[in-house]
XYZ file of C-alpha atoms in Angstrom:
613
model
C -6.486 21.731 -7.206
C -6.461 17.848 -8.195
C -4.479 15.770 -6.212
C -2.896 12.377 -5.867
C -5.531 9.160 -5.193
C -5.132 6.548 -3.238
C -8.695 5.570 -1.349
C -10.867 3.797 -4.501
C -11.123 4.546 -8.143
C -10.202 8.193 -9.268
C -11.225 10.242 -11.816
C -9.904 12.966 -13.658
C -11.690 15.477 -11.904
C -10.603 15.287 -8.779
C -6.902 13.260 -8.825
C -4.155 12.999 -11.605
C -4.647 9.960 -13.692
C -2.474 7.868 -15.965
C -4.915 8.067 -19.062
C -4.009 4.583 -20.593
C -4.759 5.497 -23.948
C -3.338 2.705 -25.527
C -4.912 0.228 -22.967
C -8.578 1.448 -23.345
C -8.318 1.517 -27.149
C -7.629 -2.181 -27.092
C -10.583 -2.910 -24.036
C -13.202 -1.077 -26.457
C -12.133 -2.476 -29.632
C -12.198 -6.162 -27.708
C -16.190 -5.312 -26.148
C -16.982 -4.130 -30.016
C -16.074 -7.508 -30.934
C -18.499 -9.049 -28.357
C -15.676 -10.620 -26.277
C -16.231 -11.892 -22.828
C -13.216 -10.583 -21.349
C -11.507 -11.347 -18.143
C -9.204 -9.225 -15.877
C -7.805 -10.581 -12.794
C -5.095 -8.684 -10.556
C -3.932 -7.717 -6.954
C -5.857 -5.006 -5.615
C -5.224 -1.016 -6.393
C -4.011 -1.750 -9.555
C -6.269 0.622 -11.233
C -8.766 -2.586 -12.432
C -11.741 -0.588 -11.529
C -10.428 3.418 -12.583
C -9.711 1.816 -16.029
C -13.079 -0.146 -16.635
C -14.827 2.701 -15.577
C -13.528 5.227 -18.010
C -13.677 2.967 -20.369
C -17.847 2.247 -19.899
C -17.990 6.339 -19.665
C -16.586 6.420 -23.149
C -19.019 3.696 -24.088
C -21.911 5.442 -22.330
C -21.024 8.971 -23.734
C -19.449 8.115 -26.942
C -20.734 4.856 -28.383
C -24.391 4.922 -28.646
C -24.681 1.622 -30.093
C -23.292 0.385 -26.969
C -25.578 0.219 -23.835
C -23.322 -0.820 -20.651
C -24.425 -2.092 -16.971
C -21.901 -1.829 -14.556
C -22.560 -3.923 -11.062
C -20.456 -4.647 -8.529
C -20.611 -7.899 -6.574
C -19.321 -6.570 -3.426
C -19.771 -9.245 -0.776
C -21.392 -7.804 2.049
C -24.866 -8.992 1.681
C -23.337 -12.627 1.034
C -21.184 -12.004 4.043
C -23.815 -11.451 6.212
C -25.328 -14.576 4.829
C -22.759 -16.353 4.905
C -22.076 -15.901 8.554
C -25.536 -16.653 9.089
C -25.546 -20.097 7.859
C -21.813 -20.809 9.273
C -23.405 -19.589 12.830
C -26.321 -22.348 12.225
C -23.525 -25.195 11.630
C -21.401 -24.030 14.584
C -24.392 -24.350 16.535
C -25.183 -27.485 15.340
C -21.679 -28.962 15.829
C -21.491 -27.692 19.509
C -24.934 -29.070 19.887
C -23.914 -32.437 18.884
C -20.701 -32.190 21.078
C -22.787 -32.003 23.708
C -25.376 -34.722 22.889
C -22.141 -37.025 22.854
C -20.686 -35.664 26.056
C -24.434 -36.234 28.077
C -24.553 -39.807 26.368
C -20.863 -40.354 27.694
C -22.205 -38.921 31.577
C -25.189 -41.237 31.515
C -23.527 -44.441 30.282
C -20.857 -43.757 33.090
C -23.522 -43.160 35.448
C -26.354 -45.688 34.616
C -23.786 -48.697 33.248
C -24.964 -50.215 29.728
C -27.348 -52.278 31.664
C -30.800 -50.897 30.449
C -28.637 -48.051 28.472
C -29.105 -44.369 28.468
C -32.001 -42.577 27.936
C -33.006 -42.482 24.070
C -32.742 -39.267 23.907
C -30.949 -37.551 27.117
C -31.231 -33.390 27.437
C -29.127 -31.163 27.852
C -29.092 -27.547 29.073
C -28.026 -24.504 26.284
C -28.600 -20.711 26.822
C -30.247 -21.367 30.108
C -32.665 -23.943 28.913
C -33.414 -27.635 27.674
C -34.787 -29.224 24.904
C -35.111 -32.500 23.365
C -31.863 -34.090 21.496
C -33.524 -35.164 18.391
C -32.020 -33.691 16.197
C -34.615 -32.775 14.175
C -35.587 -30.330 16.543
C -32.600 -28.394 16.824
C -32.735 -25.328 15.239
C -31.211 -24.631 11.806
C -30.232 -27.970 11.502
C -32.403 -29.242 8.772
C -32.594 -26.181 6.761
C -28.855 -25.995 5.893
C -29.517 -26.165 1.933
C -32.605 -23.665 2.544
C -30.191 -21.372 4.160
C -27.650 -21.351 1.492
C -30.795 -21.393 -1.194
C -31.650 -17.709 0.702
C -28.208 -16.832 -0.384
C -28.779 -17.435 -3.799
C -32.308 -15.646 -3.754
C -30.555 -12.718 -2.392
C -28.065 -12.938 -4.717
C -30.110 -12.575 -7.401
C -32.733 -10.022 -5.815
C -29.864 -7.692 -5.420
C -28.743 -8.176 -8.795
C -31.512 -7.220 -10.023
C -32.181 -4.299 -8.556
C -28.579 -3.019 -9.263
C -29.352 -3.747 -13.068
C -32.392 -1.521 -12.891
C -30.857 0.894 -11.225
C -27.562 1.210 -13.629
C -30.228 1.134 -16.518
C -31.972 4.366 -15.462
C -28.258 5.767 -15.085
C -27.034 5.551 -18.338
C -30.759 6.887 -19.975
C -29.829 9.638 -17.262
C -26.206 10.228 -18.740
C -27.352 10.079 -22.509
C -30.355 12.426 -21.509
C -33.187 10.328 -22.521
C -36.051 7.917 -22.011
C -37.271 4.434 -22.184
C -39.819 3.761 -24.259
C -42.984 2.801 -23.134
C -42.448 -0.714 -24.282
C -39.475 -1.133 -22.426
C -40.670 0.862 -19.498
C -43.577 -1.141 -19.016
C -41.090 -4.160 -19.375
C -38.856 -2.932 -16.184
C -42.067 -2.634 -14.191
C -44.044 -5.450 -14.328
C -41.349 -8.431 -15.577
C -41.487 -11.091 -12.812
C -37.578 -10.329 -12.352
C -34.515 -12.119 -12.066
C -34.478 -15.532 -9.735
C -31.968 -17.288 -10.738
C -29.277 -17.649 -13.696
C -31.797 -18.545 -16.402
C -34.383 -15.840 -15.823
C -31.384 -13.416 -15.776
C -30.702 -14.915 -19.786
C -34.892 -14.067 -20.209
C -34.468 -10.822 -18.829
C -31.490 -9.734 -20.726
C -32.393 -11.173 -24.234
C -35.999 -9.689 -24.099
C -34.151 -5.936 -22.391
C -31.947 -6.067 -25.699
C -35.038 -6.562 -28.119
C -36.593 -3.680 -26.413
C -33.847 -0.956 -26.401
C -34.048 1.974 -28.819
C -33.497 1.429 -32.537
C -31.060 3.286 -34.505
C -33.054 6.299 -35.948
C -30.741 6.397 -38.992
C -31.755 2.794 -39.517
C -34.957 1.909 -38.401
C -34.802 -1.518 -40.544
C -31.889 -2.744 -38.564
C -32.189 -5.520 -35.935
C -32.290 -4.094 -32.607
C -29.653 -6.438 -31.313
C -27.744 -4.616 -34.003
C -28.135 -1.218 -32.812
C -28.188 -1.065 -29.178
C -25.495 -3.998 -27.684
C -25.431 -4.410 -24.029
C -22.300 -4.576 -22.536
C -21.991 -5.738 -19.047
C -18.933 -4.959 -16.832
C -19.005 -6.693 -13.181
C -16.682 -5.360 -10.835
C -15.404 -7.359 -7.542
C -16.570 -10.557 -9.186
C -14.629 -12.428 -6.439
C -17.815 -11.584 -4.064
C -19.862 -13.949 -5.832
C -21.306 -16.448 -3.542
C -19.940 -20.125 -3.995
C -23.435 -21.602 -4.953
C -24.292 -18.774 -7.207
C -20.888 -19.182 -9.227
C -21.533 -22.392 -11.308
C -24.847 -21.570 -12.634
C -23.682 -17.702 -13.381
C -20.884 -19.050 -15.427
C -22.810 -21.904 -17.368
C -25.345 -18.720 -18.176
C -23.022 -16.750 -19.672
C -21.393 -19.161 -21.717
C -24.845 -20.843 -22.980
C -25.339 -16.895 -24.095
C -21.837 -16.506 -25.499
C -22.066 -20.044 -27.500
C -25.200 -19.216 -29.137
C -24.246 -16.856 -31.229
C -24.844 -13.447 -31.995
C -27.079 -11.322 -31.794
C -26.596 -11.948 -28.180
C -27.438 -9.913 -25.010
C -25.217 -9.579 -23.314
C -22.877 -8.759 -26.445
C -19.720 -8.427 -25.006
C -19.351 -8.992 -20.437
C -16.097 -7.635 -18.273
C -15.205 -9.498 -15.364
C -12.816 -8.098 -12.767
C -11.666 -9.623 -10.142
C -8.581 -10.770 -7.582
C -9.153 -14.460 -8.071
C -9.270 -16.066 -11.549
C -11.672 -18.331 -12.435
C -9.596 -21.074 -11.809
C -9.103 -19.967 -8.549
C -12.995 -19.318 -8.044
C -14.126 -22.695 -9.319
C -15.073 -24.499 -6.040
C -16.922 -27.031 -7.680
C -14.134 -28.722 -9.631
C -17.070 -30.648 -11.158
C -17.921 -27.025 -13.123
C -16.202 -27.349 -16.409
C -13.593 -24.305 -17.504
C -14.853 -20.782 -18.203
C -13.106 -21.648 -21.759
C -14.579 -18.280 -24.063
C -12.987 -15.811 -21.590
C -10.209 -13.549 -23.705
C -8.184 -12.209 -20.905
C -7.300 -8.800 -20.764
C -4.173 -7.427 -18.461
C -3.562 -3.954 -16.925
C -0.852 -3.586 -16.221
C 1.553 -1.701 -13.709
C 2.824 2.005 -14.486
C 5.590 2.433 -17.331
C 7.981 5.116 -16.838
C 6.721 6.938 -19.559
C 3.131 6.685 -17.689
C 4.693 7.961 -14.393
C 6.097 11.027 -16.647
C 2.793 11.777 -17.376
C 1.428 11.463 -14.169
C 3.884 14.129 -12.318
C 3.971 16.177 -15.195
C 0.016 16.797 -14.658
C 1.081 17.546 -11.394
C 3.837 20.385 -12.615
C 1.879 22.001 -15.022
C -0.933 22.690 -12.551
C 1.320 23.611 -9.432
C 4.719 24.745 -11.071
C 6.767 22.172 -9.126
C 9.267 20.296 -10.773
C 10.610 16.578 -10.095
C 14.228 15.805 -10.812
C 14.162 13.317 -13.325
C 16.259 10.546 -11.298
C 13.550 11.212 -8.797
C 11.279 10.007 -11.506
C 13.454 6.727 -12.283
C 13.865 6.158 -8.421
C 9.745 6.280 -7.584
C 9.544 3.943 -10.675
C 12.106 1.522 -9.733
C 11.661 1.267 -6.417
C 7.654 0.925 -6.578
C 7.671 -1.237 -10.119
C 5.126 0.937 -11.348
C 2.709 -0.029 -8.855
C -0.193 2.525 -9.134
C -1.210 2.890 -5.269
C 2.055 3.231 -4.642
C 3.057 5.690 -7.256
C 0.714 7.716 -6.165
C 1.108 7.305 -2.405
C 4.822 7.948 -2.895
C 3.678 11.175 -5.046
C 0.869 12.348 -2.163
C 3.781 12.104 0.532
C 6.337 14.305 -1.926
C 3.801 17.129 -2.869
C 1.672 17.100 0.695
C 3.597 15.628 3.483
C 6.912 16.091 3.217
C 6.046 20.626 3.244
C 8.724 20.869 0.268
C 8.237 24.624 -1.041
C 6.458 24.859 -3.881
C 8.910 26.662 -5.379
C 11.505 23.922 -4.649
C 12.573 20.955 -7.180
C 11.612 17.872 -5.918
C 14.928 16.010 -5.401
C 16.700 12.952 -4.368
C 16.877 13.766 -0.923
C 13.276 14.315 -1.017
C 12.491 10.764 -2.260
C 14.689 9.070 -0.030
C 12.627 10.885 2.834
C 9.144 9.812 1.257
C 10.926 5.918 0.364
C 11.878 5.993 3.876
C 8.361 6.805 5.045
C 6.483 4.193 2.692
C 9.072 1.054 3.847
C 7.844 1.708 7.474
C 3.917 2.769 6.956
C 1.167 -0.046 6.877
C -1.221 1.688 4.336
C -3.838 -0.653 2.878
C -2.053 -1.878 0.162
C 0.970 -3.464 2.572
C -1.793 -4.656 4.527
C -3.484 -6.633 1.408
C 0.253 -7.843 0.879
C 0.909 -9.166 4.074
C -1.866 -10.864 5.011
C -2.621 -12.912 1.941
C 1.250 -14.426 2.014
C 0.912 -14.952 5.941
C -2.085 -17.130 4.714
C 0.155 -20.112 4.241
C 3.553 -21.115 5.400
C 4.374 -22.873 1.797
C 4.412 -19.006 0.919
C 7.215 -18.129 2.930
C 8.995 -21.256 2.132
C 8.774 -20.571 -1.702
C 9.849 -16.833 -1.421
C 12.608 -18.167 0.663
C 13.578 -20.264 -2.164
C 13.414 -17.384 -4.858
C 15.807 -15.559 -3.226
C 18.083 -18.984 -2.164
C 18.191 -21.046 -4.553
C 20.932 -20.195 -7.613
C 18.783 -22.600 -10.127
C 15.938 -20.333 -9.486
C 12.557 -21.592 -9.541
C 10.435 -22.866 -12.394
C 7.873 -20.037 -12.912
C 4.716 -22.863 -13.510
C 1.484 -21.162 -13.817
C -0.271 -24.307 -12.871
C 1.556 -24.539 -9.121
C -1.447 -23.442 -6.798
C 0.990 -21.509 -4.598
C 3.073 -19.899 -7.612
C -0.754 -18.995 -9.125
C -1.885 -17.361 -5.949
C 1.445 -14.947 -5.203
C 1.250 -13.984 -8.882
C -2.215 -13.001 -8.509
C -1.391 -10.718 -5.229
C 1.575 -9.070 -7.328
C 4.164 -10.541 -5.460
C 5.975 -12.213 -8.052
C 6.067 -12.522 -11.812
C 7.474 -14.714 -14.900
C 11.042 -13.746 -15.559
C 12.541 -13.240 -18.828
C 14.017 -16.874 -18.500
C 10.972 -18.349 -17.132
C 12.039 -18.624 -13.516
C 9.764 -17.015 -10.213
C 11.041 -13.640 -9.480
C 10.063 -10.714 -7.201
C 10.182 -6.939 -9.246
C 8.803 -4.986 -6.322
C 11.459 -3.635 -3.714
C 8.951 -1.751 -1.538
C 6.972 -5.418 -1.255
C 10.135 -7.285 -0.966
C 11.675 -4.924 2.307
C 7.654 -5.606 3.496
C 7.715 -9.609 2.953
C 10.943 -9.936 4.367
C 10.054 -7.873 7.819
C 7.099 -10.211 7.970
C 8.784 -12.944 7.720
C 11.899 -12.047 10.004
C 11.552 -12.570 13.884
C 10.799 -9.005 15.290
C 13.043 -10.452 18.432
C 15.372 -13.238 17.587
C 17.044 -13.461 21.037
C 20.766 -12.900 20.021
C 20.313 -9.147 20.231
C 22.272 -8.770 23.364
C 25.646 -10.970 21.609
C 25.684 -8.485 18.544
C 29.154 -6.392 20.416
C 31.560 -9.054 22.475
C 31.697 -8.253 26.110
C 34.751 -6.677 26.298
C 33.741 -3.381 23.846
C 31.584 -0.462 23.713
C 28.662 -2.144 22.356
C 27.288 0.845 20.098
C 26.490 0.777 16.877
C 27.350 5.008 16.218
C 30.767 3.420 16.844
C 30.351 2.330 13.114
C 30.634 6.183 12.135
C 33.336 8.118 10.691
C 34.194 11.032 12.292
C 32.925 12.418 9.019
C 29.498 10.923 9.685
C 29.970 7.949 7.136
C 28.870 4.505 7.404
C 32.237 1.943 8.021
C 30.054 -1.204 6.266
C 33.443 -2.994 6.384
C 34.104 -2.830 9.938
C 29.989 -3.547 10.682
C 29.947 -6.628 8.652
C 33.570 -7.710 10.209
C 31.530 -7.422 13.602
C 28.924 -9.438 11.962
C 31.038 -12.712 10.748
C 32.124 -12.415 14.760
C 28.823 -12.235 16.716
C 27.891 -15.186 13.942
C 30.684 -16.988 15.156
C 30.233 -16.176 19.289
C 26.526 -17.341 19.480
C 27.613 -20.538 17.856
C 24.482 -22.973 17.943
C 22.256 -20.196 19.624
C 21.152 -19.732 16.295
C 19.322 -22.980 15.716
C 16.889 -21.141 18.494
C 15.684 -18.673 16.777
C 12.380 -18.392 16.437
C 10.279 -19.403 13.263
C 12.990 -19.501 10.958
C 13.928 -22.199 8.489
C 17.590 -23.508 9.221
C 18.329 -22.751 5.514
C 17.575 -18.919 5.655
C 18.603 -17.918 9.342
C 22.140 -16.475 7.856
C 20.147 -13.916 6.027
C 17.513 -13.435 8.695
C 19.993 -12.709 11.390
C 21.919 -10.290 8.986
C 18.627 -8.389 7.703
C 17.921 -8.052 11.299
C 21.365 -7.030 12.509
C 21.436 -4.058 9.417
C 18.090 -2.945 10.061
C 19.005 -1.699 13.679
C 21.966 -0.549 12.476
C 19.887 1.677 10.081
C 17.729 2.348 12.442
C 19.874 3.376 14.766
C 21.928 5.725 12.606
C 19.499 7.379 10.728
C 19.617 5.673 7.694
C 17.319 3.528 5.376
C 17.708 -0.087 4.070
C 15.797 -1.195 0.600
C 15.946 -4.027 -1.220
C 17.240 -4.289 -5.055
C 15.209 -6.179 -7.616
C 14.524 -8.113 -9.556
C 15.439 -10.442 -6.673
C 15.753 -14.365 -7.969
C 17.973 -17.337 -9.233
C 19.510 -17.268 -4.529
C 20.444 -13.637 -4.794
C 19.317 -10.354 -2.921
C 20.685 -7.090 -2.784
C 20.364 -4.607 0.450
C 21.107 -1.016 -0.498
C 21.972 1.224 2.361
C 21.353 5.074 1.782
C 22.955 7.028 4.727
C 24.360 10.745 4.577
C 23.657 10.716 0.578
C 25.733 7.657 0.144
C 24.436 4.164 -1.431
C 26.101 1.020 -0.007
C 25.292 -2.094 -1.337
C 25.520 -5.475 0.191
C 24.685 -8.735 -1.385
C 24.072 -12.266 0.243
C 23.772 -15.581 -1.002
C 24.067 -19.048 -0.075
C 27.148 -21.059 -0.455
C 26.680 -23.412 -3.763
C 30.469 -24.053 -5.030
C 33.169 -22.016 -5.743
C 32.480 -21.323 -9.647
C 29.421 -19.801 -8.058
C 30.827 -17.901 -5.663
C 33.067 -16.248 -8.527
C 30.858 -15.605 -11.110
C 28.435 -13.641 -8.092
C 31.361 -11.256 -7.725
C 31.268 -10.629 -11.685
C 27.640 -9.941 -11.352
C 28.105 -7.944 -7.944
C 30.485 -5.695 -10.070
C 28.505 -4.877 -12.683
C 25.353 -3.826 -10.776
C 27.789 -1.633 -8.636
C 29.244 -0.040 -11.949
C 25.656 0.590 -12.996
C 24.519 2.397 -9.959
C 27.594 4.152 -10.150
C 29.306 3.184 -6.784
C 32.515 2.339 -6.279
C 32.612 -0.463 -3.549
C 30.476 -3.106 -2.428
C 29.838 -6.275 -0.509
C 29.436 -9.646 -0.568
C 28.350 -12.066 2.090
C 27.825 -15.808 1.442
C 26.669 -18.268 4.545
C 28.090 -21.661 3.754
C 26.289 -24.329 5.586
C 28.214 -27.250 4.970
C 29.711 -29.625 7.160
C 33.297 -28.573 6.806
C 33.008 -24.939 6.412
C 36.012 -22.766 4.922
C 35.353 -19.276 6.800
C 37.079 -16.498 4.435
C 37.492 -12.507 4.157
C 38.854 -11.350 1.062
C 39.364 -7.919 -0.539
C 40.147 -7.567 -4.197
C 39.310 -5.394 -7.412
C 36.574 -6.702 -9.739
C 36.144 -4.965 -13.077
C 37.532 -1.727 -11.682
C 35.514 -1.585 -8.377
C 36.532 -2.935 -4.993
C 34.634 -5.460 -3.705
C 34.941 -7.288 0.456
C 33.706 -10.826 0.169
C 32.673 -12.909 3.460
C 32.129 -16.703 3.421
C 30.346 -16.928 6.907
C 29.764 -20.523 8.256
C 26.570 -21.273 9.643
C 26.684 -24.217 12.288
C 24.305 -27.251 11.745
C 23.669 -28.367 15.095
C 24.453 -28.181 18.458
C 27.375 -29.694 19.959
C 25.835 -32.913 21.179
C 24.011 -33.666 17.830
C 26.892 -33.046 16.243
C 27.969 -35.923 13.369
């Protein structure tokens, strides 16, 4: 029985597959044309499942079309790279220590007569001169990096041999003497302009069309080369790799290679070290894009027809929803519903179901939540802008050419909004940002229940078992108000966003503590973000902003009211922190559109008492 993928490409042999029918169609049409296309997106996407298929359709069904996959897969380069990093750390703790002997003998000797020329100085147990020609490594920096490039290219070569013999293999045939003799005894590929040699005399020797021995070979057997990983490329190989394949794409056809597939994380842009390397500017880029609903259909449905099981179909809309069509985790979510979770095969998948397995994926680190949370804990500017998404009412400019903006659209963080502004689509990556980003321990735990209670929060329960959200959030605007300036300690947050913080943080061991689960609605943007609270097989929804006038703070219960409508719940609420000088503190209940809504303006002190204005 197939199953559900998640660990590297999949195939339909093995796993259930979104076929992309539409998608490859348009890839093989574009390599037919001889583009040089470019596809850049966060990892387990399905970049490298979708290429792949599509070169098996060009090896099996096009035989006009004679495709080289490689992968540039940095190991090798890593190892080399660490190599010649090792030799400059060397080096620099070397020279520290030249300085630091200089320093000991001038103090010792006085400048009178000066330190030895060149003083030594003991490493690993032993001596040698300071010149510096003689330490080791030093002077064969560029050599050591050159090695890289040699190996580069060594390896590249011997991956393009061996992908050759593969696709004779597939099509069940064999090189011609001409061409075999060619692969033997050709002096290689060194660098980026023997690799244009090697391909454009490999394309003159490739099999004519039989049907058409008069025809060009160039014209009969294209070679199509699809490179995988392409962000593995070492720096000093990149420039001259890219000025090769445009000199061959700007000649003209025939060409060899006739059409070339990078994929990749990074986009060129991004790649280009050497700013003095001018633009990649013949790339057509090509976009895969996440899951449709229509595409997760057809996914499951492979799944029911071989097993019998049925999904609910708002279990269908709630995996898309909540996951944005993101294909690991589609089909993590879908591996913990069929296989985890021991649901009878006999059984409907159901809501209750999903909310188990939704539960499961907001709290498990599987790889893709770890390639999500370390890139944005790469750079503090991208906390500070996701802050702003969600803060800031204007919203933020979506601009393509923002460094920052570039790099969290590339991990599949955020996206361009209908109206041009930043926004995040993903509520499984927003519940992980924000848990990165919030204080594990923000030192105010112990003031959540005043003294003089039962500090507990199953005292929040009905005796039904239901969640009292008003009564929790009323408890809330208190403790807010009892730690006073407190909260200007806690740790590693922005003044700006410590409302929210403290309230995420104060929810989620609620939640915790009662069984329940806590999401996030998207899109989140333009200073507004939903929490949704399932507990018991009840949704409650609470939204927070920031305090930015009162027409503001009217027209968010309008918009409160009609996402409540839509989800089909009948209550909701809304908490705004006001951080202005002269705070106005208020709790209001009132009916909006025909649902009820409990609004909180919180204040959220400035400074402490002594700094006070």
């Amino acid at each position: 029985m197939r199953t559900f993928g998640t660990q590297g490409p999949v195939n339909p042999h093995d796993n259930y597959i979104v076929t992309r029918s539409k998608e490859t169609a348009d890839f093989i049409e574009r390599v037919k044309s001889g583009k040089y296309i470019v596809i850049f997106a966060p990892r387990q996407t399905g970049k490298t499942t979708f290429f792949q298929r599509a070169l098996d359709a060009l090896t099996t069904q096009e035989q006009h079309y004679f495709p080289i996959q490689l992968n540039f897969d940095c190991s090798l380069d890593s190892f080399n790279r660490f190599r010649v990093l090792f030799s400059k750390v060397f080096v620099f703790f070397y020279e520290f220590r030249r300085f630091t002997d200089f320093i000991e003998k001038t103090h010792a000797f006085g400048w009178i007569g000066g330190p030895t020329p060149y003083p030594r100085v003991s490493l690993v147990g032993g001596g040698f001169p300071a010149p510096l020609e003689n330490c080791p490594n030093y002077s064969n920096f560029e050599e050591a990096e050159d090695d890289t490039a040699a190996d580069f290219y060594r390896g590249l070569y011997e991956d393009i041999l061996e992908q050759i013999e593969n696709v004779f293999e597939q099509r069940r045939e064999v090189p011609s003497v001409q061409l075999a003799d060619f692969l033997e005894n050709n002096n290689g590929i060194t660098d980026h302009r023997s690799m244009r040699r090697f391909f454009r005399q490999f394309a003159k020797l490739l099999p004519r069309d039989t049907q058409n021995p008069t025809q060009p070979p160039f014209l009969t057997q294209r070679v199509v080369l699809l490179i995988d990983e392409f962000d593995g490329i070492p720096r000093n190989v990149l420039k001259g790799f890219l000025h090769s394949l445009r000199h061959i794409y700007v000649a003209g056809k025939p060409r060899s290679p006739h059409s070339v597939g990078i994929v990749g994380v990074k986009n060129i842009r991004q790649l280009n070290y050497d700013t003095s390397v001018s633009s990649f500017n013949i790339q057509d880029e090509f976009v895969v894009p996440n899951f449709t609903l229509e595409q997760v259909r057809e996914l499951l449905s492979q799944y029911t027809d071989e097993v019998g099981q049925l999904f609910a179909p708002d279990v269908i809309q709630m995996l898309h929803k909540q996951t944005a069509g993101q294909p690991f985790l589609i089909n993590r979510a879908a591996q913990i519903l069929t296989e985890e979770l021991d649901v009878p095969k006999t059984e409907m998948i159901t809501r209750d179901h999903f909310t188990a397995a939704h539960k499961r994926l907001l709290l498990e680190k599987n790889t893709n939540i770890e390639h999500l949370t370390t890139n944005i804990r790469k750079s503090r500017q991208f906390e500070r802008l996701l802050m702003q998404i969600m803060t800031y009412e204007e919203g933020i400019r979506f601009n393509p050419h923002d460094d920052i903006i570039s790099e969290l659209t590339t991990y599949g963080v955020i996206q361009n909004s209908a109206d041009g502004r930043c926004e995040i689509v993903n509520p499984i990556y927003l519940h992980h940002i924000m848990q990165t980003f919030t204080p594990t321990v923000n030192g105010l735990e112990r003031d959540y229940f005043a003294e003089n209670t039962t500090g507990e929060f199953q005292n929040y329960l009905t005796p039904k078992g239901h969640l009292e959200i008003a009564r929790l959030l009323d408890n809330f605007r208190d403790f807010i108000t009892r730690v006073g300036f407190k909260i200007l300690q806690v740790p590693e947050t922005p003044q700006e966003y410590v409302g929210r913080h403290l309230l995420l943080t104060y929810l989620d061991s609620f939640v915790k503590a009662v069984g329940g689960v806590m999401s996030f609605e998207v899109p989140t943007g333009a200073g507004k973000m939903d929490l949704c609270i399932t507990h018991n097989q009840r949704k409650y929804i609470v939204e927070t902003k920031i305090w930015r006038g009162d027409v503001r703070y009217q027209i968010g219960k309008q918009q409160l009211a009609v996402y409540l409508k839509s989800e089909n719940v009948r209550e909701g609420y809304y908490v705004v922190f006001d951080h202005r000088q002269k705070p106005e503190p208020r709790v209001e209940t009132e009916t909006v559109a025909g649902v009820s809504i409990r609004s909180y303006i919180i204040p959220v002190i400035q400074a402490a008492p002594s700094n006070a204005n």
